[in-house]
mmCIF file of C-alpha atoms in Angstrom:
data_model
loop_
_atom_site.group_PDB
_atom_site.id
_atom_site.type_symbol
_atom_site.label_atom_id
_atom_site.label_comp_id
_atom_site.label_asym_id
_atom_site.label_seq_id
_atom_site.Cartn_x
_atom_site.Cartn_y
_atom_site.Cartn_z
ATOM 1 C CA UNK A 1 22.049 7.063 7.400
ATOM 2 C CA UNK A 2 21.868 3.485 8.621
ATOM 3 C CA UNK A 3 24.481 0.867 7.701
ATOM 4 C CA UNK A 4 25.608 3.286 4.906
ATOM 5 C CA UNK A 5 22.195 3.326 3.324
ATOM 6 C CA UNK A 6 20.233 6.599 2.866
ATOM 7 C CA UNK A 7 16.850 6.963 4.582
ATOM 8 C CA UNK A 8 14.073 9.393 3.689
ATOM 9 C CA UNK A 9 10.627 9.661 5.426
ATOM 10 C CA UNK A 10 7.566 10.848 3.264
ATOM 11 C CA UNK A 11 5.167 12.736 5.446
ATOM 12 C CA UNK A 12 1.650 13.212 3.708
ATOM 13 C CA UNK A 13 -0.113 16.272 5.157
ATOM 14 C CA UNK A 14 -3.338 17.835 4.871
ATOM 15 C CA UNK A 15 -4.398 20.695 7.328
ATOM 16 C CA UNK A 16 -1.824 19.586 9.836
ATOM 17 C CA UNK A 17 -0.536 22.979 10.963
ATOM 18 C CA UNK A 18 -0.850 22.066 14.670
ATOM 19 C CA UNK A 19 0.716 18.623 14.396
ATOM 20 C CA UNK A 20 3.377 18.836 11.633
ATOM 21 C CA UNK A 21 5.888 20.575 13.857
ATOM 22 C CA UNK A 22 5.933 17.731 16.346
ATOM 23 C CA UNK A 23 6.422 15.247 13.529
ATOM 24 C CA UNK A 24 9.569 17.182 12.261
ATOM 25 C CA UNK A 25 10.998 17.852 15.762
ATOM 26 C CA UNK A 26 10.809 14.097 16.834
ATOM 27 C CA UNK A 27 12.145 12.635 13.544
ATOM 28 C CA UNK A 28 15.081 10.364 14.431
ATOM 29 C CA UNK A 29 18.622 11.781 13.509
ATOM 30 C CA UNK A 30 19.421 8.851 11.249
ATOM 31 C CA UNK A 31 16.812 10.132 8.710
ATOM 32 C CA UNK A 32 18.520 11.960 5.887
ATOM 33 C CA UNK A 33 15.433 13.574 4.314
ATOM 34 C CA UNK A 34 12.027 14.467 5.615
ATOM 35 C CA UNK A 35 9.802 14.766 2.479
ATOM 36 C CA UNK A 36 6.652 16.584 3.457
ATOM 37 C CA UNK A 37 3.942 16.370 0.817
ATOM 38 C CA UNK A 38 1.485 19.122 1.371
ATOM 39 C CA UNK A 39 -1.729 17.855 -0.137
ATOM 40 C CA UNK A 40 -3.464 21.145 -0.933
ATOM 41 C CA UNK A 41 -3.841 22.126 2.758
ATOM 42 C CA UNK A 42 -6.246 25.041 3.396
ATOM 43 C CA UNK A 43 -4.544 26.063 6.549
ATOM 44 C CA UNK A 44 -0.949 27.172 7.335
ATOM 45 C CA UNK A 45 0.725 23.687 7.061
ATOM 46 C CA UNK A 46 3.112 24.906 4.240
ATOM 47 C CA UNK A 47 4.012 28.039 6.199
ATOM 48 C CA UNK A 48 4.865 26.096 9.332
ATOM 49 C CA UNK A 49 7.046 23.668 7.329
ATOM 50 C CA UNK A 50 8.913 26.562 5.604
ATOM 51 C CA UNK A 51 9.701 28.183 9.001
ATOM 52 C CA UNK A 52 11.321 24.822 10.034
ATOM 53 C CA UNK A 53 13.242 24.635 6.755
ATOM 54 C CA UNK A 54 14.733 28.185 7.435
ATOM 55 C CA UNK A 55 15.417 27.406 11.090
ATOM 56 C CA UNK A 56 16.940 23.918 10.388
ATOM 57 C CA UNK A 57 20.682 24.146 10.806
ATOM 58 C CA UNK A 58 21.302 20.454 10.077
ATOM 59 C CA UNK A 59 22.577 19.377 6.762
ATOM 60 C CA UNK A 60 20.977 16.195 5.595
ATOM 61 C CA UNK A 61 24.048 14.165 6.753
ATOM 62 C CA UNK A 62 24.862 13.243 3.137
ATOM 63 C CA UNK A 63 24.434 15.118 -0.103
ATOM 64 C CA UNK A 64 21.626 13.738 -2.224
ATOM 65 C CA UNK A 65 21.154 14.809 -5.838
ATOM 66 C CA UNK A 66 18.452 13.988 -8.311
ATOM 67 C CA UNK A 67 19.568 11.185 -10.719
ATOM 68 C CA UNK A 68 19.615 13.179 -13.955
ATOM 69 C CA UNK A 69 22.702 11.718 -15.665
ATOM 70 C CA UNK A 70 21.738 10.661 -19.125
ATOM 71 C CA UNK A 71 23.526 7.213 -20.042
ATOM 72 C CA UNK A 72 25.571 7.205 -23.177
ATOM 73 C CA UNK A 73 23.513 5.186 -25.725
ATOM 74 C CA UNK A 74 24.894 1.835 -26.883
ATOM 75 C CA UNK A 75 23.616 -1.387 -28.092
ATOM 76 C CA UNK A 76 23.282 -2.776 -24.519
ATOM 77 C CA UNK A 77 21.463 -0.039 -22.581
ATOM 78 C CA UNK A 78 18.469 0.725 -24.948
ATOM 79 C CA UNK A 79 16.022 -0.715 -22.420
ATOM 80 C CA UNK A 80 17.411 1.678 -19.746
ATOM 81 C CA UNK A 81 17.110 4.630 -21.954
ATOM 82 C CA UNK A 82 13.498 3.725 -22.913
ATOM 83 C CA UNK A 83 12.700 3.369 -19.218
ATOM 84 C CA UNK A 84 14.035 6.888 -18.444
ATOM 85 C CA UNK A 85 11.876 8.181 -21.337
ATOM 86 C CA UNK A 86 8.773 6.483 -19.949
ATOM 87 C CA UNK A 87 9.371 7.971 -16.563
ATOM 88 C CA UNK A 88 9.485 11.505 -18.046
ATOM 89 C CA UNK A 89 6.256 10.772 -19.841
ATOM 90 C CA UNK A 90 4.707 9.662 -16.437
ATOM 91 C CA UNK A 91 5.257 13.178 -15.092
ATOM 92 C CA UNK A 92 1.956 14.328 -16.632
ATOM 93 C CA UNK A 93 0.074 11.485 -14.692
ATOM 94 C CA UNK A 94 0.826 12.959 -11.261
ATOM 95 C CA UNK A 95 -1.062 15.845 -9.737
ATOM 96 C CA UNK A 96 0.279 19.328 -10.471
ATOM 97 C CA UNK A 97 2.855 20.098 -7.812
ATOM 98 C CA UNK A 98 5.745 22.433 -6.818
ATOM 99 C CA UNK A 99 8.915 21.524 -4.923
ATOM 100 C CA UNK A 100 9.767 24.416 -2.541
ATOM 101 C CA UNK A 101 13.486 23.437 -2.149
ATOM 102 C CA UNK A 102 14.658 20.607 -4.317
ATOM 103 C CA UNK A 103 18.382 20.936 -3.520
ATOM 104 C CA UNK A 104 21.097 18.500 -2.457
ATOM 105 C CA UNK A 105 21.562 19.632 1.128
ATOM 106 C CA UNK A 106 18.329 20.628 2.945
ATOM 107 C CA UNK A 107 17.080 17.852 5.309
ATOM 108 C CA UNK A 108 13.535 19.049 4.999
ATOM 109 C CA UNK A 109 11.908 19.019 1.543
ATOM 110 C CA UNK A 110 8.409 20.499 0.976
ATOM 111 C CA UNK A 111 6.343 19.404 -2.031
ATOM 112 C CA UNK A 112 3.005 21.218 -2.467
ATOM 113 C CA UNK A 113 0.444 19.443 -4.740
ATOM 114 C CA UNK A 114 -3.088 19.926 -5.795
ATOM 115 C CA UNK A 115 -5.341 18.257 -3.204
ATOM 116 C CA UNK A 116 -5.588 14.713 -4.489
ATOM 117 C CA UNK A 117 -5.792 12.464 -1.452
ATOM 118 C CA UNK A 118 -3.363 10.834 1.047
ATOM 119 C CA UNK A 119 -2.477 7.966 -1.355
ATOM 120 C CA UNK A 120 -1.526 10.442 -3.945
ATOM 121 C CA UNK A 121 0.582 12.420 -1.517
ATOM 122 C CA UNK A 122 2.463 9.204 -0.450
ATOM 123 C CA UNK A 123 2.997 8.364 -4.157
ATOM 124 C CA UNK A 124 4.475 11.804 -4.751
ATOM 125 C CA UNK A 125 6.812 11.248 -1.813
ATOM 126 C CA UNK A 126 7.834 7.919 -3.061
ATOM 127 C CA UNK A 127 8.429 9.390 -6.473
ATOM 128 C CA UNK A 128 10.769 11.940 -4.976
ATOM 129 C CA UNK A 129 12.690 9.136 -3.094
ATOM 130 C CA UNK A 130 12.919 7.074 -6.266
ATOM 131 C CA UNK A 131 14.201 9.883 -8.372
ATOM 132 C CA UNK A 132 16.890 10.786 -5.918
ATOM 133 C CA UNK A 133 18.003 6.986 -5.387
ATOM 134 C CA UNK A 134 17.048 6.896 -1.753
ATOM 135 C CA UNK A 135 17.788 3.408 -0.491
ATOM 136 C CA UNK A 136 14.834 3.161 1.919
ATOM 137 C CA UNK A 137 11.786 5.256 2.010
ATOM 138 C CA UNK A 138 9.406 5.304 4.918
ATOM 139 C CA UNK A 139 5.992 6.838 5.540
ATOM 140 C CA UNK A 140 4.852 8.581 8.657
ATOM 141 C CA UNK A 141 1.547 10.467 8.685
ATOM 142 C CA UNK A 142 1.568 14.299 9.484
ATOM 143 C CA UNK A 143 -0.933 13.914 12.353
ATOM 144 C CA UNK A 144 1.588 12.552 14.908
ATOM 145 C CA UNK A 145 -0.144 9.190 15.229
ATOM 146 C CA UNK A 146 3.012 7.201 14.573
ATOM 147 C CA UNK A 147 5.767 6.718 17.201
ATOM 148 C CA UNK A 148 9.096 8.020 15.688
ATOM 149 C CA UNK A 149 10.867 5.621 18.254
ATOM 150 C CA UNK A 150 9.569 2.680 16.206
ATOM 151 C CA UNK A 151 10.869 3.901 12.860
ATOM 152 C CA UNK A 152 14.233 2.139 13.153
ATOM 153 C CA UNK A 153 12.555 -1.234 13.729
ATOM 154 C CA UNK A 154 10.632 -0.679 10.442
ATOM 155 C CA UNK A 155 13.579 0.557 8.165
ATOM 156 C CA UNK A 156 16.229 -1.995 9.392
ATOM 157 C CA UNK A 157 14.787 -5.050 7.796
ATOM 158 C CA UNK A 158 14.857 -3.181 4.446
ATOM 159 C CA UNK A 159 18.474 -2.055 4.651
ATOM 160 C CA UNK A 160 19.862 -5.101 6.553
ATOM 161 C CA UNK A 161 17.851 -8.017 5.194
ATOM 162 C CA UNK A 162 16.863 -6.789 1.794
ATOM 163 C CA UNK A 163 13.108 -6.989 2.498
ATOM 164 C CA UNK A 164 11.071 -5.160 -0.132
ATOM 165 C CA UNK A 165 8.277 -3.798 2.058
ATOM 166 C CA UNK A 166 7.981 -3.606 5.821
ATOM 167 C CA UNK A 167 4.772 -2.435 7.443
ATOM 168 C CA UNK A 168 3.728 -1.936 11.067
ATOM 169 C CA UNK A 169 1.012 -3.970 12.800
ATOM 170 C CA UNK A 170 -1.001 -2.320 15.501
ATOM 171 C CA UNK A 171 -3.436 -5.037 15.881
ATOM 172 C CA UNK A 172 -0.685 -7.311 17.431
ATOM 173 C CA UNK A 173 -0.439 -5.085 20.398
ATOM 174 C CA UNK A 174 -2.390 -6.491 23.436
ATOM 175 C CA UNK A 175 -4.064 -3.134 24.096
ATOM 176 C CA UNK A 176 -5.132 -2.434 20.467
ATOM 177 C CA UNK A 177 -8.712 -3.400 20.984
ATOM 178 C CA UNK A 178 -8.871 -0.970 24.011
ATOM 179 C CA UNK A 179 -7.111 1.994 22.560
ATOM 180 C CA UNK A 180 -8.429 1.937 18.893
ATOM 181 C CA UNK A 181 -11.971 3.255 18.457
ATOM 182 C CA UNK A 182 -14.212 0.214 18.268
ATOM 183 C CA UNK A 183 -15.681 1.097 14.789
ATOM 184 C CA UNK A 184 -12.137 1.383 13.470
ATOM 185 C CA UNK A 185 -11.032 -1.800 15.009
ATOM 186 C CA UNK A 186 -13.922 -3.614 13.518
ATOM 187 C CA UNK A 187 -13.575 -1.978 10.143
ATOM 188 C CA UNK A 188 -9.787 -2.654 10.136
ATOM 189 C CA UNK A 189 -10.221 -6.369 10.832
ATOM 190 C CA UNK A 190 -12.907 -6.691 7.909
ATOM 191 C CA UNK A 191 -10.659 -4.800 5.522
ATOM 192 C CA UNK A 192 -7.643 -6.913 6.658
ATOM 193 C CA UNK A 193 -9.457 -10.177 5.900
ATOM 194 C CA UNK A 194 -10.483 -8.997 2.521
ATOM 195 C CA UNK A 195 -6.926 -7.759 1.726
ATOM 196 C CA UNK A 196 -5.510 -11.103 2.529
ATOM 197 C CA UNK A 197 -7.504 -12.561 -0.315
ATOM 198 C CA UNK A 198 -6.951 -9.628 -2.718
ATOM 199 C CA UNK A 199 -3.245 -9.254 -2.113
ATOM 200 C CA UNK A 200 -1.978 -12.753 -1.738
ATOM 201 C CA UNK A 201 -0.183 -11.816 1.459
ATOM 202 C CA UNK A 202 -2.281 -14.325 3.567
ATOM 203 C CA UNK A 203 -0.552 -13.687 6.980
ATOM 204 C CA UNK A 204 -0.900 -9.915 7.103
ATOM 205 C CA UNK A 205 -3.120 -8.030 9.366
ATOM 206 C CA UNK A 206 -3.804 -4.190 10.180
ATOM 207 C CA UNK A 207 -3.681 -3.547 6.351
ATOM 208 C CA UNK A 208 -4.870 0.114 6.974
ATOM 209 C CA UNK A 209 -1.732 1.355 8.766
ATOM 210 C CA UNK A 210 0.373 3.768 6.783
ATOM 211 C CA UNK A 211 3.495 3.258 8.869
ATOM 212 C CA UNK A 212 5.802 1.462 6.368
ATOM 213 C CA UNK A 213 9.170 1.362 4.654
ATOM 214 C CA UNK A 214 10.033 0.250 1.046
ATOM 215 C CA UNK A 215 13.131 -0.403 -0.768
ATOM 216 C CA UNK A 216 14.465 1.412 -3.904
ATOM 217 C CA UNK A 217 14.281 -1.770 -5.805
ATOM 218 C CA UNK A 218 10.592 -2.157 -5.025
ATOM 219 C CA UNK A 219 9.840 1.531 -5.880
ATOM 220 C CA UNK A 220 11.226 0.794 -9.328
ATOM 221 C CA UNK A 221 8.936 -2.236 -9.722
ATOM 222 C CA UNK A 222 5.558 -0.413 -9.315
ATOM 223 C CA UNK A 223 3.701 2.365 -11.102
ATOM 224 C CA UNK A 224 3.519 4.947 -8.481
ATOM 225 C CA UNK A 225 1.291 7.316 -10.381
ATOM 226 C CA UNK A 226 -1.220 4.508 -10.448
ATOM 227 C CA UNK A 227 -1.425 4.194 -6.643
ATOM 228 C CA UNK A 228 -5.011 4.575 -5.291
ATOM 229 C CA UNK A 229 -5.321 8.221 -4.340
ATOM 230 C CA UNK A 230 -7.273 7.990 -1.068
ATOM 231 C CA UNK A 231 -7.406 5.922 2.035
ATOM 232 C CA UNK A 232 -7.182 2.647 0.123
ATOM 233 C CA UNK A 233 -3.685 3.202 -0.863
ATOM 234 C CA UNK A 234 -1.968 0.655 1.465
ATOM 235 C CA UNK A 235 -4.329 -2.092 0.145
ATOM 236 C CA UNK A 236 -3.471 -1.177 -3.419
ATOM 237 C CA UNK A 237 0.124 -1.048 -2.837
ATOM 238 C CA UNK A 238 0.062 -4.511 -1.317
ATOM 239 C CA UNK A 239 -1.516 -5.894 -4.405
ATOM 240 C CA UNK A 240 1.010 -4.104 -6.593
ATOM 241 C CA UNK A 241 3.824 -5.403 -4.476
ATOM 242 C CA UNK A 242 2.579 -8.989 -4.730
ATOM 243 C CA UNK A 243 2.103 -8.880 -8.529
ATOM 244 C CA UNK A 244 5.777 -7.626 -8.753
ATOM 245 C CA UNK A 245 6.882 -10.525 -6.459
ATOM 246 C CA UNK A 246 8.083 -8.393 -3.568
ATOM 247 C CA UNK A 247 8.868 -9.610 -0.149
ATOM 248 C CA UNK A 248 6.964 -8.463 2.951
ATOM 249 C CA UNK A 249 7.460 -8.238 6.636
ATOM 250 C CA UNK A 250 5.207 -7.067 9.427
ATOM 251 C CA UNK A 251 6.666 -5.622 12.686
ATOM 252 C CA UNK A 252 4.581 -4.887 15.799
ATOM 253 C CA UNK A 253 3.934 -1.282 16.527
ATOM 254 C CA UNK A 254 1.869 0.609 19.184
ATOM 255 C CA UNK A 255 -1.543 2.012 18.409
ATOM 256 C CA UNK A 256 -1.337 5.791 18.991
ATOM 257 C CA UNK A 257 -4.461 7.946 19.439
ATOM 258 C CA UNK A 258 -5.496 11.198 21.120
ATOM 259 C CA UNK A 259 -2.246 13.076 20.490
ATOM 260 C CA UNK A 260 -4.112 16.138 18.930
ATOM 261 C CA UNK A 261 -4.935 14.573 15.668
ATOM 262 C CA UNK A 262 -8.313 15.135 13.910
ATOM 263 C CA UNK A 263 -9.378 12.144 11.968
ATOM 264 C CA UNK A 264 -10.490 12.850 8.403
ATOM 265 C CA UNK A 265 -11.580 9.304 7.564
ATOM 266 C CA UNK A 266 -15.236 8.319 7.794
ATOM 267 C CA UNK A 267 -15.035 4.499 8.234
ATOM 268 C CA UNK A 268 -18.609 3.895 7.257
ATOM 269 C CA UNK A 269 -17.976 5.335 3.913
ATOM 270 C CA UNK A 270 -14.472 4.083 3.405
ATOM 271 C CA UNK A 271 -15.245 0.261 3.994
ATOM 272 C CA UNK A 272 -17.904 -0.045 1.220
ATOM 273 C CA UNK A 273 -15.569 2.001 -1.224
ATOM 274 C CA UNK A 274 -12.530 -0.143 -0.316
ATOM 275 C CA UNK A 275 -14.440 -3.430 -0.631
ATOM 276 C CA UNK A 276 -15.064 -2.474 -4.309
ATOM 277 C CA UNK A 277 -11.329 -1.587 -4.738
ATOM 278 C CA UNK A 278 -10.292 -4.889 -3.211
ATOM 279 C CA UNK A 279 -12.568 -6.999 -5.533
ATOM 280 C CA UNK A 280 -11.159 -5.212 -8.558
ATOM 281 C CA UNK A 281 -7.591 -5.636 -7.195
ATOM 282 C CA UNK A 282 -8.202 -9.318 -6.621
ATOM 283 C CA UNK A 283 -9.116 -10.076 -10.217
ATOM 284 C CA UNK A 284 -6.259 -7.788 -11.314
ATOM 285 C CA UNK A 285 -3.699 -9.856 -9.444
ATOM 286 C CA UNK A 286 -5.167 -13.063 -10.816
ATOM 287 C CA UNK A 287 -5.059 -11.815 -14.320
ATOM 288 C CA UNK A 288 -1.616 -10.379 -14.182
ATOM 289 C CA UNK A 289 0.221 -12.872 -11.981
ATOM 290 C CA UNK A 290 -1.339 -16.116 -12.673
ATOM 291 C CA UNK A 291 -2.321 -15.860 -16.334
ATOM 292 C CA UNK A 292 -0.374 -13.030 -18.174
ATOM 293 C CA UNK A 293 2.926 -13.227 -16.315
ATOM 294 C CA UNK A 294 2.954 -16.955 -15.633
ATOM 295 C CA UNK A 295 0.089 -19.351 -15.777
ATOM 296 C CA UNK A 296 -0.849 -21.233 -12.679
ATOM 297 C CA UNK A 297 -3.743 -23.750 -12.230
ATOM 298 C CA UNK A 298 -5.174 -21.756 -9.381
ATOM 299 C CA UNK A 299 -6.458 -19.170 -11.874
ATOM 300 C CA UNK A 300 -8.766 -21.704 -13.479
ATOM 301 C CA UNK A 301 -9.832 -23.182 -10.144
ATOM 302 C CA UNK A 302 -10.765 -19.671 -8.830
ATOM 303 C CA UNK A 303 -12.660 -18.904 -12.060
ATOM 304 C CA UNK A 304 -14.526 -22.256 -12.162
ATOM 305 C CA UNK A 305 -15.522 -21.999 -8.553
ATOM 306 C CA UNK A 306 -16.838 -18.569 -9.117
ATOM 307 C CA UNK A 307 -18.699 -19.459 -12.380
ATOM 308 C CA UNK A 308 -20.248 -22.440 -10.627
ATOM 309 C CA UNK A 309 -21.371 -20.201 -7.762
ATOM 310 C CA UNK A 310 -23.082 -17.804 -10.083
ATOM 311 C CA UNK A 311 -24.785 -20.608 -11.993
ATOM 312 C CA UNK A 312 -26.071 -21.801 -8.575
ATOM 313 C CA UNK A 313 -27.792 -18.560 -7.756
ATOM 314 C CA UNK A 314 -30.819 -19.125 -9.990
ATOM 315 C CA UNK A 315 -30.964 -22.737 -8.669
ATOM 316 C CA UNK A 316 -31.116 -21.312 -5.103
ATOM 317 C CA UNK A 317 -33.780 -18.723 -6.065
ATOM 318 C CA UNK A 318 -35.888 -21.628 -7.652
ATOM 319 C CA UNK A 319 -35.633 -23.727 -4.618
ATOM 320 C CA UNK A 320 -36.670 -20.660 -2.288
ATOM 321 C CA UNK A 321 -39.609 -19.915 -4.393
ATOM 322 C CA UNK A 322 -40.790 -23.530 -4.572
ATOM 323 C CA UNK A 323 -40.463 -24.230 -0.927
ATOM 324 C CA UNK A 324 -41.011 -20.985 1.001
ATOM 325 C CA UNK A 325 -43.379 -19.097 -1.431
ATOM 326 C CA UNK A 326 -45.362 -21.792 -3.046
ATOM 327 C CA UNK A 327 -45.137 -24.242 -0.226
ATOM 328 C CA UNK A 328 -44.351 -27.191 -2.495
ATOM 329 C CA UNK A 329 -41.677 -29.806 -2.342
ATOM 330 C CA UNK A 330 -38.094 -29.663 -3.655
ATOM 331 C CA UNK A 331 -37.822 -31.308 -6.979
ATOM 332 C CA UNK A 332 -35.104 -34.019 -6.775
ATOM 333 C CA UNK A 333 -33.263 -32.854 -10.001
ATOM 334 C CA UNK A 334 -33.013 -29.262 -8.663
ATOM 335 C CA UNK A 335 -31.946 -30.516 -5.233
ATOM 336 C CA UNK A 336 -29.138 -32.640 -6.693
ATOM 337 C CA UNK A 337 -28.065 -29.767 -9.064
ATOM 338 C CA UNK A 338 -27.963 -27.397 -5.977
ATOM 339 C CA UNK A 339 -25.866 -29.831 -3.948
ATOM 340 C CA UNK A 340 -23.308 -30.550 -6.727
ATOM 341 C CA UNK A 341 -22.901 -26.918 -7.773
ATOM 342 C CA UNK A 342 -22.513 -25.877 -4.089
ATOM 343 C CA UNK A 343 -19.948 -28.781 -3.396
ATOM 344 C CA UNK A 344 -17.816 -28.156 -6.560
ATOM 345 C CA UNK A 345 -17.951 -24.358 -6.046
ATOM 346 C CA UNK A 346 -16.687 -24.497 -2.532
ATOM 347 C CA UNK A 347 -14.107 -27.262 -3.427
ATOM 348 C CA UNK A 348 -12.621 -25.383 -6.345
ATOM 349 C CA UNK A 349 -12.320 -21.998 -4.540
ATOM 350 C CA UNK A 350 -10.886 -23.820 -1.406
ATOM 351 C CA UNK A 351 -8.235 -25.667 -3.384
ATOM 352 C CA UNK A 352 -7.496 -22.313 -5.292
ATOM 353 C CA UNK A 353 -6.988 -20.606 -2.037
ATOM 354 C CA UNK A 354 -4.796 -23.319 -0.738
ATOM 355 C CA UNK A 355 -2.626 -23.062 -3.767
ATOM 356 C CA UNK A 356 -2.550 -19.319 -3.374
ATOM 357 C CA UNK A 357 -1.299 -19.444 0.133
ATOM 358 C CA UNK A 358 1.510 -22.142 -0.844
ATOM 359 C CA UNK A 359 2.617 -19.905 -3.753
ATOM 360 C CA UNK A 360 2.894 -16.690 -1.842
ATOM 361 C CA UNK A 361 4.356 -18.090 1.370
ATOM 362 C CA UNK A 362 7.846 -17.343 0.040
ATOM 363 C CA UNK A 363 7.068 -13.661 -0.175
ATOM 364 C CA UNK A 364 6.093 -13.334 3.524
ATOM 365 C CA UNK A 365 9.037 -13.153 5.841
ATOM 366 C CA UNK A 366 9.168 -13.426 9.606
ATOM 367 C CA UNK A 367 11.149 -11.598 12.234
ATOM 368 C CA UNK A 368 14.514 -13.130 13.269
#
């Protein structure tokens, strides 16, 4: 525990029999529960974890029980009762899984699920933390690429300052460009730029890191079963957090590579796939946050700018054909139309982005 608050760490693991032991052994003592989600590993990951469970003589520090108490119905708590029923119905939306030791005293908890992707494994661990009313739930990958010594700096803002979501930032480290593989460094920067626009958190970077901590209040605000199942889950969670109005803080962390891990991510396949996800998330955020939940003029400005940009496409094609293909001159009417559409499109989108930044500035916190 820290400051009287319970801390759990979700560890998504797929074929990590060689690394998972190091993650368990180096976990800080203030962590009350290590929730390892075995994502259908084909090696001996589960068996290795079970040996640690048997050998671990530490109690969890505090007894933690699943919140299964049914409230007594009355005229004031009908909404709470309906929410509990909805949560029970959501069980079918998660991958089929089995909890090896769901009790109130073992420090290490093992959940084995059907192979569904790292995002699904993180969501499953988050769900366990939410169901057991854990005050702060962190994530550390099972491949040992996250320094356990930095965990305290990530969870403290959640439990001391009430920040909803705290994430690490490897790109802020002076040696990041040297240590990180160049293709990953480039891909991370591209996706970070796109995620700024899609999520509304305009000051963030290193959006692909999975080293984070989230509050219990934030876990109750988002639909965990709907978290993107594979490597785009950090981006998807950021969008969900912004729609829910959650605060965010970045803390600097070290980039860690070559500790025996074997990367399963193919960056050239991931970037195009996540680009499509981020475009979808951008429009989802606009629709839900700035039209359905509370109308904001930036919604119209974004849409108007995009519509004018689309209308401009055939105009541009017409000009290219007339000048470059046919070798003629540019008709004055078409030229003026092109200039006006281009000007109004960029101006509308630019003002929308400015208002977007202003509206979300209150959600992005800085280190004290």
